[in-house]
Amino acid sequence: MSITIRQAQPQDAHAVVPLIIDAIGEIANRLTGEQSSEAVRQELTTLFQRDDNRHSYLNTYVATEDEQIVGILVYYYGAHAIAMDANLVKWLEAKNAPSIIIDHEAHEDEAYIDTVCVTPEARGKGIGTLLLQYAEELTKQHGYTKLSLNVETQKEDARRLYERLGFVITEPWSIIDEPFHHMVKQF
């Protein structure tokens, strides 16, 4: 298995957007202001191809195998999320979408793993772990000392994986009124 990880490009939307939707589920409806799966996909593609929000290609890294995208990492800094989320709210308001409040998902002094997802056919090959390790490298390169993520409280297998990789639960967290564990790895 020869996996490479690179910065996403706007033209990667066809492969990346379905993985974002797979990972975040109904949250995609809220972030796009849409209900039908086709409209959600179209609007998330628009957001991905823009440069001013959390699901932008600029915050996305792709794992490729034989030039096929097999996994994604959406990663940014907590301090940048405030402006990105304000841009998202303005975009939703401009299209008359239901108004939403976007929950903060990280502290301002943390690098943050928003989304990790691997294609169904590539799961079990360690690609998710490679993406998490890549996030660690980015965090260290940029001089941050904390890398965080949130995991739903009922996802015990995922929590155990993150703990094996050195993340610890630091506090309870709530995203769209759902309970999560906020986990942090310090360097």
Coordinates of N, CA and C in Angstrom, one line a residue:
M1 N 0.9 -1.2 0.0 CA 0.0 0.0 0.0 C 0.9 1.2 0.0
S2 N 0.7 2.1 -1.0 CA 1.5 3.3 -1.1 C 0.5 4.5 -1.0
I3 N 0.4 5.0 0.2 CA -0.6 6.1 0.4 C 0.2 7.4 0.5
T4 N -0.3 8.4 -0.2 CA 0.3 9.7 -0.1 C -0.8 10.7 0.4
I5 N -0.4 11.7 1.1 CA -1.3 12.7 1.6 C -0.9 14.1 1.0
R6 N -1.9 14.8 0.5 CA -1.6 16.1 -0.1 C -2.8 17.0 0.2
Q7 N -2.5 18.3 0.0 CA -3.5 19.4 0.2 C -4.6 19.1 -0.9
A8 N -5.9 19.2 -0.5 CA -6.9 19.1 -1.5 C -6.9 20.2 -2.5
Q9 N -7.5 20.0 -3.6 CA -7.7 21.0 -4.6 C -9.2 21.2 -4.9
P10 N -9.6 22.3 -5.4 CA -11.1 22.5 -5.7 C -11.7 21.4 -6.5
Q11 N -10.9 20.9 -7.5 CA -11.4 19.9 -8.4 C -11.6 18.5 -7.7
D12 N -11.1 18.4 -6.5 CA -11.3 17.1 -5.7 C -12.7 17.0 -5.1
A13 N -13.6 18.0 -5.3 CA -14.9 18.0 -4.6 C -15.7 16.7 -4.9
H14 N -15.6 16.2 -6.1 CA -16.4 15.0 -6.5 C -16.1 13.8 -5.5
A15 N -14.8 13.7 -5.1 CA -14.5 12.6 -4.2 C -14.5 13.0 -2.7
V16 N -14.3 14.2 -2.4 CA -14.2 14.7 -1.0 C -15.6 14.9 -0.4
V17 N -16.5 15.6 -1.1 CA -17.8 15.9 -0.6 C -18.5 14.7 -0.1
P18 N -18.6 13.6 -0.8 CA -19.3 12.4 -0.3 C -18.7 11.9 1.0
L19 N -17.4 12.0 1.2 CA -16.8 11.6 2.4 C -17.1 12.5 3.6
I20 N -17.1 13.8 3.3 CA -17.5 14.7 4.4 C -19.0 14.4 4.8
I21 N -19.9 14.2 3.9 CA -21.3 13.9 4.2 C -21.3 12.6 5.0
D22 N -20.5 11.6 4.6 CA -20.5 10.3 5.3 C -20.1 10.5 6.7
A23 N -19.1 11.4 6.9 CA -18.6 11.6 8.3 C -19.5 12.4 9.2
I24 N -20.1 13.5 8.6 CA -20.9 14.4 9.5 C -22.4 14.2 9.4
G25 N -22.8 13.4 8.5 CA -24.3 13.0 8.5 C -25.2 14.2 8.3
E26 N -26.2 14.3 9.2 CA -27.2 15.3 9.1 C -26.7 16.7 9.4
I27 N -25.5 16.8 10.0 CA -24.9 18.1 10.2 C -24.7 18.8 8.9
A28 N -24.4 18.1 7.8 CA -24.3 18.6 6.5 C -25.6 19.4 6.1
N29 N -26.7 18.9 6.5 CA -28.0 19.6 6.2 C -28.0 21.0 6.8
R30 N -27.6 21.0 8.1 CA -27.6 22.3 8.8 C -26.5 23.2 8.2
L31 N -25.4 22.7 7.9 CA -24.3 23.6 7.3 C -24.6 24.1 6.0
T32 N -25.5 23.5 5.2 CA -25.8 23.9 3.9 C -27.2 24.6 3.8
G33 N -28.0 24.4 4.8 CA -29.4 24.9 4.8 C -30.3 24.2 3.8
E34 N -29.9 22.9 3.5 CA -30.7 22.1 2.5 C -31.1 20.8 3.2
Q35 N -32.1 20.2 2.5 CA -32.7 19.0 3.0 C -32.5 17.8 2.1
S36 N -32.6 18.0 0.8 CA -32.5 16.8 -0.1 C -31.0 16.5 -0.3
S37 N -30.7 15.2 -0.4 CA -29.3 14.8 -0.5 C -28.6 15.4 -1.7
E38 N -29.3 15.6 -2.8 CA -28.6 16.3 -4.0 C -28.3 17.7 -3.7
A39 N -29.2 18.4 -3.1 CA -29.0 19.9 -2.7 C -27.9 20.0 -1.7
V40 N -27.8 19.1 -0.7 CA -26.7 19.1 0.3 C -25.4 18.9 -0.4
R41 N -25.4 17.9 -1.3 CA -24.1 17.6 -2.0 C -23.7 18.8 -2.9
Q42 N -24.6 19.5 -3.6 CA -24.3 20.6 -4.4 C -23.8 21.8 -3.6
E43 N -24.4 22.1 -2.5 CA -24.1 23.2 -1.7 C -22.8 23.0 -0.9
L44 N -22.5 21.7 -0.5 CA -21.3 21.4 0.2 C -20.1 21.5 -0.8
T45 N -20.4 21.1 -2.0 CA -19.4 21.3 -3.1 C -19.0 22.8 -3.2
T46 N -20.0 23.7 -3.2 CA -19.8 25.1 -3.3 C -18.9 25.5 -2.1
L47 N -19.3 25.1 -0.9 CA -18.5 25.4 0.3 C -17.1 24.9 0.2
F48 N -16.9 23.7 -0.3 CA -15.6 23.1 -0.4 C -14.7 23.9 -1.4
Q49 N -15.3 24.4 -2.5 CA -14.5 25.1 -3.5 C -14.3 26.5 -3.1
R50 N -14.9 27.0 -2.0 CA -14.6 28.4 -1.5 C -13.4 28.3 -0.6
D51 N -12.9 29.5 -0.3 CA -11.7 29.5 0.6 C -11.9 30.1 2.0
D52 N -13.2 30.2 2.4 CA -13.4 31.0 3.6 C -14.2 30.3 4.7
N53 N -14.3 29.0 4.7 CA -15.1 28.2 5.6 C -14.4 27.0 6.1
R54 N -14.9 26.3 7.1 CA -14.2 25.2 7.7 C -14.1 24.0 6.8
H55 N -15.0 23.8 5.8 CA -15.0 22.7 4.9 C -14.4 23.1 3.5
S56 N -13.6 24.2 3.5 CA -12.9 24.6 2.3 C -11.8 23.6 1.9
Y57 N -11.5 23.5 0.7 CA -10.4 22.7 0.2 C -9.1 23.1 0.9
L58 N -9.0 24.4 1.3 CA -7.8 24.9 2.0 C -7.6 24.2 3.3
N59 N -8.6 23.7 3.9 CA -8.5 23.0 5.2 C -8.6 21.5 5.1
T60 N -8.5 21.0 3.9 CA -8.7 19.6 3.6 C -7.5 19.0 3.0
Y61 N -7.2 17.8 3.5 CA -6.1 17.0 3.0 C -6.6 15.7 2.6
V62 N -6.1 15.1 1.5 CA -6.6 13.9 0.9 C -5.5 12.8 0.9
A63 N -5.9 11.6 1.3 CA -5.0 10.5 1.2 C -5.3 9.8 -0.1
T64 N -4.3 9.5 -0.9 CA -4.5 8.9 -2.2 C -3.7 7.6 -2.3
E65 N -4.3 6.7 -3.0 CA -3.7 5.4 -3.4 C -3.9 5.2 -4.9
D66 N -2.8 5.1 -5.6 CA -2.9 5.0 -7.1 C -3.7 6.2 -7.6
E67 N -3.4 7.4 -7.1 CA -4.0 8.6 -7.5 C -5.5 8.7 -7.3
Q68 N -6.1 7.7 -6.6 CA -7.5 7.7 -6.2 C -7.6 8.3 -4.8
I69 N -8.6 9.1 -4.5 CA -8.8 9.6 -3.1 C -9.4 8.5 -2.3
V70 N -8.8 8.1 -1.2 CA -9.3 7.1 -0.4 C -9.6 7.5 1.1
G71 N -9.2 8.8 1.4 CA -9.5 9.3 2.7 C -9.3 10.8 2.7
I72 N -10.0 11.4 3.8 CA -9.9 12.9 3.9 C -9.6 13.3 5.4
L73 N -9.0 14.4 5.5 CA -8.8 15.0 6.8 C -9.2 16.5 6.7
V74 N -10.1 17.0 7.5 CA -10.5 18.4 7.5 C -9.9 18.9 8.8
Y75 N -9.0 19.9 8.7 CA -8.1 20.3 9.8 C -7.9 21.8 9.8
Y76 N -8.0 22.4 10.9 CA -7.8 23.9 11.0 C -7.5 24.3 12.4
Y77 N -7.3 25.5 12.7 CA -6.9 26.0 14.0 C -8.1 26.6 14.6
G78 N -8.3 26.3 15.9 CA -9.5 26.8 16.7 C -9.6 28.3 16.5
A79 N -8.5 29.1 16.5 CA -8.6 30.5 16.5 C -9.1 31.0 15.1
H80 N -9.0 30.2 14.1 CA -9.5 30.6 12.7 C -10.9 30.2 12.6
A81 N -11.5 29.3 13.4 CA -12.8 28.9 13.2 C -13.9 30.0 13.4
I82 N -13.6 31.0 14.2 CA -14.5 32.0 14.5 C -14.8 32.8 13.2
A83 N -13.8 33.2 12.5 CA -14.0 33.9 11.2 C -14.7 33.0 10.1
M84 N -14.2 31.8 10.1 CA -14.7 30.9 9.1 C -16.2 30.6 9.3
D85 N -16.6 30.4 10.6 CA -18.0 30.2 10.9 C -18.9 31.4 10.7
A86 N -18.3 32.6 10.9 CA -19.0 33.9 10.6 C -19.3 34.0 9.1
N87 N -18.3 33.6 8.3 CA -18.5 33.6 6.8 C -19.6 32.6 6.4
L88 N -19.7 31.4 7.1 CA -20.7 30.5 6.8 C -22.1 31.0 7.1
V89 N -22.2 31.6 8.3 CA -23.5 32.2 8.7 C -23.9 33.3 7.7
K90 N -23.0 34.1 7.2 CA -23.4 35.1 6.2 C -23.8 34.5 4.9
W91 N -23.2 33.4 4.5 CA -23.5 32.7 3.3 C -24.9 32.1 3.4
L92 N -25.2 31.5 4.6 CA -26.5 30.9 4.8 C -27.6 32.0 4.8
E93 N -27.3 33.1 5.5 CA -28.3 34.2 5.5 C -28.6 34.8 4.1
A94 N -27.5 34.9 3.3 CA -27.7 35.4 1.9 C -28.6 34.5 1.0
K95 N -28.6 33.2 1.3 CA -29.4 32.3 0.6 C -30.7 32.0 1.3
N96 N -31.0 32.8 2.3 CA -32.3 32.6 3.1 C -32.5 31.2 3.7
A97 N -31.4 30.6 4.1 CA -31.4 29.3 4.8 C -31.9 29.5 6.2
P98 N -32.4 28.5 6.9 CA -32.7 28.6 8.3 C -31.5 29.1 9.1
S99 N -31.7 30.1 10.0 CA -30.6 30.6 10.7 C -30.1 29.5 11.7
I100 N -28.8 29.5 11.8 CA -28.2 28.5 12.7 C -27.1 29.2 13.5
I101 N -26.9 28.6 14.6 CA -25.7 28.9 15.4 C -24.7 27.8 15.3
I102 N -23.5 28.2 14.9 CA -22.5 27.2 14.7 C -21.7 27.0 16.0
D103 N -21.8 25.8 16.6 CA -21.1 25.6 17.8 C -19.6 25.6 17.6
H104 N -18.9 26.2 18.6 CA -17.4 26.1 18.6 C -17.0 24.6 18.8
E105 N -16.0 24.2 18.1 CA -15.6 22.8 18.2 C -14.3 22.6 18.8
A106 N -13.6 23.7 19.0 CA -12.2 23.7 19.6 C -11.9 25.0 20.3
H107 N -11.0 24.9 21.2 CA -10.5 26.1 21.9 C -9.5 26.8 20.9
E108 N -9.4 28.1 21.1 CA -8.6 28.9 20.2 C -7.1 28.6 20.1
D109 N -6.6 27.9 21.2 CA -5.2 27.6 21.2 C -4.9 26.1 20.7
E110 N -5.9 25.5 20.1 CA -5.8 24.2 19.6 C -5.8 24.1 18.1
A111 N -5.0 23.2 17.5 CA -5.2 22.7 16.2 C -6.4 21.7 16.3
Y112 N -7.2 21.6 15.3 CA -8.4 20.8 15.4 C -8.7 19.9 14.2
I113 N -8.9 18.7 14.5 CA -9.3 17.7 13.5 C -10.9 17.7 13.5
D114 N -11.4 18.3 12.4 CA -12.8 18.4 12.3 C -13.4 17.1 11.8
T115 N -12.8 16.5 10.7 CA -13.4 15.4 10.1 C -12.2 14.5 9.6
V116 N -12.4 13.2 9.8 CA -11.6 12.2 9.2 C -12.5 11.1 8.6
C117 N -12.3 10.7 7.4 CA -13.2 9.7 6.8 C -12.4 9.0 5.7
V118 N -12.6 7.7 5.6 CA -12.0 6.8 4.7 C -13.1 6.1 3.8
T119 N -12.8 6.0 2.5 CA -13.8 5.3 1.7 C -14.1 3.9 2.2
P120 N -15.3 3.4 2.1 CA -15.6 2.1 2.6 C -14.7 1.0 2.1
E121 N -14.3 1.0 0.9 CA -13.4 0.0 0.3 C -12.0 0.1 0.9
A122 N -11.6 1.2 1.4 CA -10.2 1.3 1.9 C -10.1 1.3 3.5
R123 N -11.3 1.1 4.1 CA -11.2 1.0 5.6 C -10.5 -0.2 6.1
G124 N -9.9 -0.1 7.2 CA -9.2 -1.2 7.8 C -7.7 -1.3 7.4
K125 N -7.3 -0.4 6.6 CA -5.9 -0.4 6.0 C -5.0 0.5 6.8
G126 N -5.5 1.2 7.8 CA -4.7 2.2 8.6 C -4.6 3.6 8.0
I127 N -5.5 3.8 7.0 CA -5.4 5.2 6.4 C -5.9 6.2 7.3
G128 N -6.9 5.9 8.1 CA -7.4 6.9 9.1 C -6.3 7.3 10.1
T129 N -5.5 6.3 10.5 CA -4.4 6.5 11.4 C -3.4 7.4 10.8
L130 N -3.1 7.1 9.5 CA -2.1 7.9 8.8 C -2.5 9.4 8.7
L131 N -3.8 9.6 8.5 CA -4.4 11.0 8.4 C -4.3 11.7 9.8
L132 N -4.5 10.9 10.8 CA -4.4 11.5 12.2 C -2.9 11.8 12.5
Q133 N -2.0 11.0 12.1 CA -0.6 11.2 12.2 C -0.1 12.4 11.4
Y134 N -0.7 12.6 10.2 CA -0.4 13.8 9.4 C -0.9 15.0 10.1
A135 N -2.0 15.0 10.8 CA -2.5 16.2 11.5 C -1.5 16.5 12.6
E136 N -1.0 15.5 13.3 CA 0.1 15.7 14.3 C 1.3 16.4 13.7
E137 N 1.7 16.0 12.6 CA 2.9 16.6 11.9 C 2.6 18.1 11.6
L138 N 1.4 18.3 11.0 CA 1.0 19.7 10.7 C 1.0 20.6 12.0
T139 N 0.5 20.0 13.0 CA 0.4 20.8 14.3 C 1.8 21.1 14.8
K140 N 2.7 20.2 14.8 CA 4.1 20.5 15.3 C 4.8 21.5 14.3
Q141 N 4.6 21.3 13.0 CA 5.2 22.2 12.1 C 4.8 23.7 12.3
H142 N 3.6 23.9 12.7 CA 3.0 25.2 12.9 C 3.2 25.7 14.3
G143 N 3.9 24.9 15.1 CA 4.2 25.4 16.5 C 3.1 25.3 17.5
Y144 N 2.0 24.6 17.2 CA 1.0 24.4 18.2 C 1.4 23.3 19.1
T145 N 0.9 23.3 20.3 CA 1.2 22.3 21.3 C 0.0 21.4 21.6
K146 N -1.1 21.7 21.1 CA -2.3 20.9 21.3 C -3.1 20.6 20.0
L147 N -3.4 19.3 19.9 CA -4.2 18.9 18.8 C -5.5 18.2 19.4
S148 N -6.7 18.7 18.9 CA -7.9 18.2 19.5 C -8.8 17.6 18.5
L149 N -9.8 16.9 19.0 CA -10.9 16.4 18.2 C -12.1 16.1 19.1
N150 N -13.2 15.9 18.5 CA -14.4 15.6 19.3 C -14.9 14.2 18.8
V151 N -15.3 13.4 19.8 CA -15.9 12.1 19.4 C -17.2 11.9 20.1
E152 N -18.2 11.4 19.4 CA -19.5 11.2 20.0 C -19.3 10.2 21.2
T153 N -20.1 10.5 22.3 CA -19.9 9.7 23.5 C -20.1 8.2 23.2
Q154 N -21.0 7.8 22.3 CA -21.4 6.4 22.1 C -20.4 5.7 21.2
K155 N -19.4 6.4 20.6 CA -18.5 5.8 19.6 C -17.3 5.3 20.4
E156 N -17.5 4.2 21.1 CA -16.4 3.7 22.0 C -15.2 3.2 21.2
D157 N -15.4 2.6 20.1 CA -14.2 2.1 19.3 C -13.3 3.2 18.9
A158 N -14.0 4.3 18.4 CA -13.2 5.5 17.9 C -12.5 6.1 19.1
R159 N -13.2 6.2 20.3 CA -12.5 6.8 21.4 C -11.3 6.0 21.8
R160 N -11.4 4.7 21.8 CA -10.3 3.8 22.2 C -9.1 4.0 21.2
L161 N -9.4 4.1 19.9 CA -8.4 4.4 18.9 C -7.7 5.7 19.2
Y162 N -8.4 6.7 19.5 CA -7.8 8.0 19.7 C -6.9 8.0 21.0
E163 N -7.4 7.2 22.0 CA -6.6 7.1 23.2 C -5.3 6.3 22.9
R164 N -5.4 5.3 22.1 CA -4.1 4.6 21.7 C -3.1 5.5 21.0
L165 N -3.7 6.5 20.3 CA -2.8 7.5 19.6 C -2.4 8.6 20.5
G166 N -2.7 8.6 21.8 CA -2.2 9.6 22.7 C -3.2 10.7 23.1
F167 N -4.4 10.6 22.6 CA -5.4 11.6 22.9 C -6.0 11.3 24.3
V168 N -6.4 12.3 25.1 CA -7.1 12.1 26.3 C -8.3 12.9 26.4
I169 N -9.3 12.4 27.0 CA -10.6 13.2 27.2 C -10.3 14.3 28.2
T170 N -10.5 15.6 27.8 CA -10.3 16.7 28.7 C -11.5 17.3 29.2
E171 N -12.7 17.1 28.5 CA -13.9 17.7 29.0 C -15.1 17.2 28.1
P172 N -16.3 17.3 28.7 CA -17.5 17.1 27.9 C -17.7 18.2 26.9
W173 N -18.3 17.9 25.8 CA -18.5 19.0 24.7 C -19.9 18.7 24.2
S174 N -20.5 19.7 23.6 CA -21.8 19.6 23.0 C -21.7 20.2 21.6
I175 N -22.2 19.5 20.6 CA -22.3 20.0 19.2 C -23.7 19.7 18.8
I176 N -24.4 20.7 18.4 CA -25.8 20.6 18.0 C -26.6 19.8 19.1
D177 N -26.4 20.2 20.3 CA -27.1 19.5 21.4 C -26.8 18.0 21.6
E178 N -25.8 17.5 21.0 CA -25.4 16.1 21.1 C -24.1 16.0 22.0
P179 N -24.0 15.0 22.8 CA -22.9 14.9 23.7 C -21.6 14.3 23.0
F180 N -20.5 14.9 23.2 CA -19.2 14.5 22.7 C -18.2 14.5 23.8
H181 N -17.1 13.8 23.6 CA -15.9 13.9 24.4 C -15.0 14.8 23.6
H182 N -14.4 15.8 24.3 CA -13.4 16.7 23.7 C -12.1 16.0 24.1
M183 N -11.3 15.6 23.1 CA -10.0 14.9 23.3 C -8.8 15.7 22.8
V184 N -7.8 15.7 23.6 CA -6.6 16.5 23.2 C -5.3 15.7 23.3
K185 N -4.4 15.9 22.4 CA -3.1 15.4 22.4 C -2.1 16.5 22.5
Q186 N -1.3 16.5 23.6 CA -0.3 17.6 23.8 C 1.0 17.2 23.3
F187 N 1.8 18.2 22.9 CA 3.2 17.9 22.4 C 4.2 18.7 23.2

